Amino acid sequence: MQKLKVHQILVIGFMLFSMFFGAGNLIFPPLLGAQAGSNTIQAMAGLTVTAVVFPILAVAAVAKHDNLMKLGSYIHPWFASAWTVLICLMIGPFVAIPRTASTSFEMAAAPFLSLDAQGMFLARVLYSLIFFCLATLVAMKPHKLKDLLGRIMTPVLVVLIGSVFAAVLIKIPAAVSAPNTEGYRDAPFVTGFVTGYQTMDILAALNFGLVIAVNIRDFGVTDRKAVARETIKAGVIAGLMLAGIYFATAYIGAVMSAVPGLLKEGETGAGILTYAILQCFGPAGQILCGLVFLIACFDVCCGLLSSCSEYFNRLVPMVTYRTWLFIFAIFSFVVSSAGLYRILSFSFPILKVMCPISIALIIYGLIRKRNPDDKA
């Protein structure tokens, strides 16, 4: 069999979506909506380019050339190695993986705790330890990710977010304020475009190909071109799902834009989504909100741990996949203790450099022929 059945490609597409949709994908669209207010549509058009369109194109470019290393090697072998390692570290233990634990703690655990600063720090450490132990356990079998993430976790997550969006449509008046920041007031598209960098989907898409290919081959598809074709189909499915949820959560943020004092200094977007859910569901909404963030962040953590470990295992074969998995999990656990706001503050300046270079590489990969002797 060299072509997936409809339900199989849906499972792969759902799995890829769940690997994309984590901490950043939940917190930045509602923050954009709250800050952009009446300019939310223009701002979301910009975010959609960097957080949906280019990630889909990245999946297609990497699938066309088999992997990121091969694509990068057309420019220079040293660039290929250095850039792939840097991407893995950014979407792995330096930023994205620790961010999953920090965000899910802030939303799924912290609201239920009445502790001082030291007690909250210890609680975060304990939570992160349990979180990474469970994620590492799941990531030990990367070919099984499609079963847990694609068949179970993603449908549950989509239903929960859909319920929140429907409740906001019904219960909260669709009134929005003027833009709250200079960027969204003067250049909403460009500001949304740059905000999309923080989802890190452009970088992640360049590196998810290995895990997607492993799961497609597990269905029995072995031909290289067939694997590439099915990978691109999964990318389109995941991209459409991302776009739908981005616009839904940005709408939630937009109708919250007029709430006095909601956009406090250091706001990451998590508080905006929490406030909307509490307004719609009351005290029980905190549990619903915690579940949404926990499932989304756990899915992405498993996918990132697996994809980074797969790559480094191929880069340094003498170190086993499981050894790399433990190394990344332990390092991510340590970084996650810094807290969500510090992680975001550290990462954004780096992403503003890395994402434009990745966009150029994606375009290059799409227009370049696969013939290694072609220098055009």
Short mmCIF file of N, CA and C in Angstrom, two decimals, residues 277-352:
data_model
loop_
_atom_site.label_atom_id
_atom_site.label_comp_id
_atom_site.label_asym_id
_atom_site.label_seq_id
_atom_site.Cartn_x
_atom_site.Cartn_y
_atom_site.Cartn_z
N ILE A 277 -13.27 32.22 29.64
CA ILE A 277 -13.87 30.94 30.03
C ILE A 277 -14.61 31.06 31.35
N LEU A 278 -14.04 31.80 32.29
CA LEU A 278 -14.71 31.99 33.58
C LEU A 278 -16.01 32.77 33.42
N GLN A 279 -16.03 33.74 32.51
CA GLN A 279 -17.25 34.50 32.26
C GLN A 279 -18.36 33.62 31.70
N CYS A 280 -17.98 32.62 30.93
CA CYS A 280 -18.97 31.76 30.28
C CYS A 280 -19.39 30.57 31.13
N PHE A 281 -18.47 30.01 31.89
CA PHE A 281 -18.74 28.75 32.58
C PHE A 281 -18.69 28.86 34.10
N GLY A 282 -18.35 30.04 34.62
CA GLY A 282 -18.27 30.18 36.07
C GLY A 282 -17.07 29.44 36.64
N PRO A 283 -17.12 29.06 37.92
CA PRO A 283 -15.98 28.38 38.56
C PRO A 283 -15.55 27.10 37.85
N ALA A 284 -16.51 26.38 37.27
CA ALA A 284 -16.16 25.14 36.55
C ALA A 284 -15.30 25.43 35.32
N GLY A 285 -15.35 26.68 34.86
CA GLY A 285 -14.57 27.04 33.69
C GLY A 285 -13.07 26.93 33.91
N GLN A 286 -12.64 27.09 35.16
CA GLN A 286 -11.22 26.97 35.45
C GLN A 286 -10.71 25.56 35.17
N ILE A 287 -11.56 24.57 35.47
CA ILE A 287 -11.20 23.18 35.18
C ILE A 287 -11.14 22.95 33.67
N LEU A 288 -12.13 23.48 32.95
CA LEU A 288 -12.15 23.35 31.49
C LEU A 288 -10.92 24.01 30.88
N CYS A 289 -10.59 25.21 31.36
CA CYS A 289 -9.42 25.93 30.85
C CYS A 289 -8.14 25.12 31.11
N GLY A 290 -8.03 24.58 32.32
CA GLY A 290 -6.86 23.78 32.66
C GLY A 290 -6.71 22.56 31.76
N LEU A 291 -7.83 21.91 31.44
CA LEU A 291 -7.79 20.74 30.57
C LEU A 291 -7.32 21.10 29.16
N VAL A 292 -7.83 22.23 28.63
CA VAL A 292 -7.43 22.66 27.29
C VAL A 292 -5.92 22.87 27.21
N PHE A 293 -5.39 23.61 28.18
CA PHE A 293 -3.95 23.90 28.17
C PHE A 293 -3.12 22.66 28.45
N LEU A 294 -3.58 21.81 29.36
CA LEU A 294 -2.82 20.61 29.70
C LEU A 294 -2.72 19.68 28.50
N ILE A 295 -3.84 19.42 27.82
CA ILE A 295 -3.83 18.51 26.68
C ILE A 295 -2.97 19.06 25.55
N ALA A 296 -3.17 20.36 25.23
CA ALA A 296 -2.42 20.96 24.13
C ALA A 296 -0.91 20.94 24.40
N CYS A 297 -0.53 21.33 25.61
CA CYS A 297 0.89 21.40 25.94
C CYS A 297 1.53 20.02 26.04
N PHE A 298 0.79 19.05 26.56
CA PHE A 298 1.33 17.70 26.68
C PHE A 298 1.54 17.08 25.30
N ASP A 299 0.59 17.29 24.39
CA ASP A 299 0.72 16.76 23.03
C ASP A 299 1.99 17.29 22.36
N VAL A 300 2.17 18.61 22.44
CA VAL A 300 3.32 19.22 21.79
C VAL A 300 4.63 18.78 22.44
N CYS A 301 4.63 18.67 23.74
CA CYS A 301 5.84 18.23 24.44
C CYS A 301 6.27 16.84 23.96
N CYS A 302 5.32 15.92 23.84
CA CYS A 302 5.63 14.57 23.36
C CYS A 302 6.20 14.62 21.94
N GLY A 303 5.55 15.40 21.07
CA GLY A 303 6.00 15.48 19.69
C GLY A 303 7.38 16.10 19.55
N LEU A 304 7.65 17.16 20.33
CA LEU A 304 8.95 17.83 20.26
C LEU A 304 10.06 16.96 20.84
N LEU A 305 9.80 16.32 21.95
CA LEU A 305 10.80 15.42 22.52
C LEU A 305 11.17 14.32 21.53
N SER A 306 10.16 13.78 20.86
CA SER A 306 10.39 12.70 19.92
C SER A 306 11.16 13.17 18.69
N SER A 307 10.72 14.30 18.09
CA SER A 307 11.36 14.76 16.86
C SER A 307 12.81 15.20 17.10
N CYS A 308 13.07 15.87 18.22
CA CYS A 308 14.44 16.30 18.53
C CYS A 308 15.34 15.09 18.81
N SER A 309 14.81 14.13 19.52
CA SER A 309 15.61 12.94 19.84
C SER A 309 15.89 12.12 18.59
N GLU A 310 14.90 12.03 17.68
CA GLU A 310 15.09 11.32 16.41
C GLU A 310 16.23 11.96 15.62
N TYR A 311 16.22 13.30 15.55
CA TYR A 311 17.24 13.98 14.76
C TYR A 311 18.63 13.78 15.35
N PHE A 312 18.77 14.00 16.66
CA PHE A 312 20.10 13.88 17.26
C PHE A 312 20.60 12.44 17.27
N ASN A 313 19.68 11.49 17.30
CA ASN A 313 20.08 10.09 17.18
C ASN A 313 20.68 9.80 15.80
N ARG A 314 20.13 10.43 14.76
CA ARG A 314 20.69 10.28 13.42
C ARG A 314 21.99 11.06 13.27
N LEU A 315 22.10 12.19 13.96
CA LEU A 315 23.30 13.01 13.89
C LEU A 315 24.46 12.36 14.62
N VAL A 316 24.15 11.75 15.80
CA VAL A 316 25.18 11.07 16.61
C VAL A 316 24.65 9.68 16.93
N PRO A 317 24.77 8.72 16.00
CA PRO A 317 24.15 7.40 16.15
C PRO A 317 24.65 6.61 17.36
N MET A 318 25.88 6.89 17.83
CA MET A 318 26.37 6.13 18.97
C MET A 318 25.61 6.43 20.27
N VAL A 319 24.90 7.54 20.28
CA VAL A 319 24.03 7.86 21.41
C VAL A 319 22.61 7.46 21.03
N THR A 320 21.98 6.60 21.79
CA THR A 320 20.69 6.03 21.42
C THR A 320 19.57 7.07 21.50
N TYR A 321 18.48 6.74 20.81
CA TYR A 321 17.30 7.61 20.84
C TYR A 321 16.83 7.86 22.27
N ARG A 322 16.77 6.83 23.08
CA ARG A 322 16.28 6.99 24.45
C ARG A 322 17.22 7.84 25.30
N THR A 323 18.53 7.72 25.05
CA THR A 323 19.48 8.55 25.80
C THR A 323 19.27 10.02 25.48
N TRP A 324 19.12 10.34 24.17
CA TRP A 324 18.84 11.73 23.79
C TRP A 324 17.52 12.20 24.40
N LEU A 325 16.55 11.31 24.42
CA LEU A 325 15.24 11.65 24.99
C LEU A 325 15.38 12.05 26.46
N PHE A 326 16.13 11.28 27.23
CA PHE A 326 16.34 11.60 28.65
C PHE A 326 17.13 12.90 28.82
N ILE A 327 18.13 13.13 27.95
CA ILE A 327 18.93 14.36 28.03
C ILE A 327 18.04 15.58 27.82
N PHE A 328 17.21 15.54 26.77
CA PHE A 328 16.35 16.69 26.46
C PHE A 328 15.28 16.89 27.53
N ALA A 329 14.74 15.80 28.04
CA ALA A 329 13.71 15.92 29.08
C ALA A 329 14.27 16.55 30.35
N ILE A 330 15.46 16.12 30.75
CA ILE A 330 16.07 16.65 31.97
C ILE A 330 16.43 18.13 31.79
N PHE A 331 17.03 18.48 30.65
CA PHE A 331 17.41 19.87 30.41
C PHE A 331 16.16 20.76 30.36
N SER A 332 15.11 20.29 29.71
CA SER A 332 13.86 21.06 29.62
C SER A 332 13.23 21.25 30.99
N PHE A 333 13.32 20.24 31.81
CA PHE A 333 12.80 20.33 33.18
C PHE A 333 13.50 21.44 33.95
N VAL A 334 14.81 21.54 33.78
CA VAL A 334 15.57 22.59 34.49
C VAL A 334 15.18 23.97 33.97
N VAL A 335 15.09 24.14 32.65
CA VAL A 335 14.76 25.45 32.07
C VAL A 335 13.35 25.88 32.45
N SER A 336 12.42 24.94 32.53
CA SER A 336 11.01 25.27 32.82
C SER A 336 10.84 25.93 34.18
N SER A 337 11.80 25.75 35.09
CA SER A 337 11.70 26.36 36.41
C SER A 337 11.82 27.87 36.37
N ALA A 338 12.28 28.43 35.21
CA ALA A 338 12.42 29.89 35.09
C ALA A 338 11.07 30.58 35.00
N GLY A 339 10.03 29.86 34.60
CA GLY A 339 8.71 30.46 34.48
C GLY A 339 8.42 30.93 33.07
N LEU A 340 7.13 31.07 32.75
CA LEU A 340 6.67 31.35 31.39
C LEU A 340 7.15 32.70 30.88
N TYR A 341 7.00 33.76 31.66
CA TYR A 341 7.30 35.10 31.16
C TYR A 341 8.78 35.24 30.82
N ARG A 342 9.66 34.67 31.63
CA ARG A 342 11.10 34.75 31.35
C ARG A 342 11.46 33.98 30.08
N ILE A 343 10.83 32.84 29.88
CA ILE A 343 11.10 32.05 28.67
C ILE A 343 10.69 32.82 27.42
N LEU A 344 9.50 33.47 27.47
CA LEU A 344 9.03 34.23 26.32
C LEU A 344 9.93 35.43 26.05
N SER A 345 10.37 36.11 27.11
CA SER A 345 11.23 37.28 26.95
C SER A 345 12.57 36.92 26.33
N PHE A 346 13.07 35.76 26.67
CA PHE A 346 14.35 35.30 26.12
C PHE A 346 14.24 34.91 24.65
N SER A 347 13.12 34.32 24.28
CA SER A 347 13.03 33.69 22.97
C SER A 347 12.71 34.65 21.84
N PHE A 348 11.91 35.70 22.08
CA PHE A 348 11.40 36.52 20.99
C PHE A 348 12.50 37.19 20.17
N PRO A 349 13.53 37.80 20.76
CA PRO A 349 14.59 38.41 19.93
C PRO A 349 15.29 37.39 19.02
N ILE A 350 15.46 36.17 19.51
CA ILE A 350 16.11 35.13 18.69
C ILE A 350 15.20 34.72 17.54
N LEU A 351 13.90 34.60 17.81
CA LEU A 351 12.95 34.20 16.77
C LEU A 351 12.85 35.24 15.66
N LYS A 352 13.01 36.51 15.99
CA LYS A 352 12.94 37.56 14.98
C LYS A 352 14.11 37.47 14.00
#
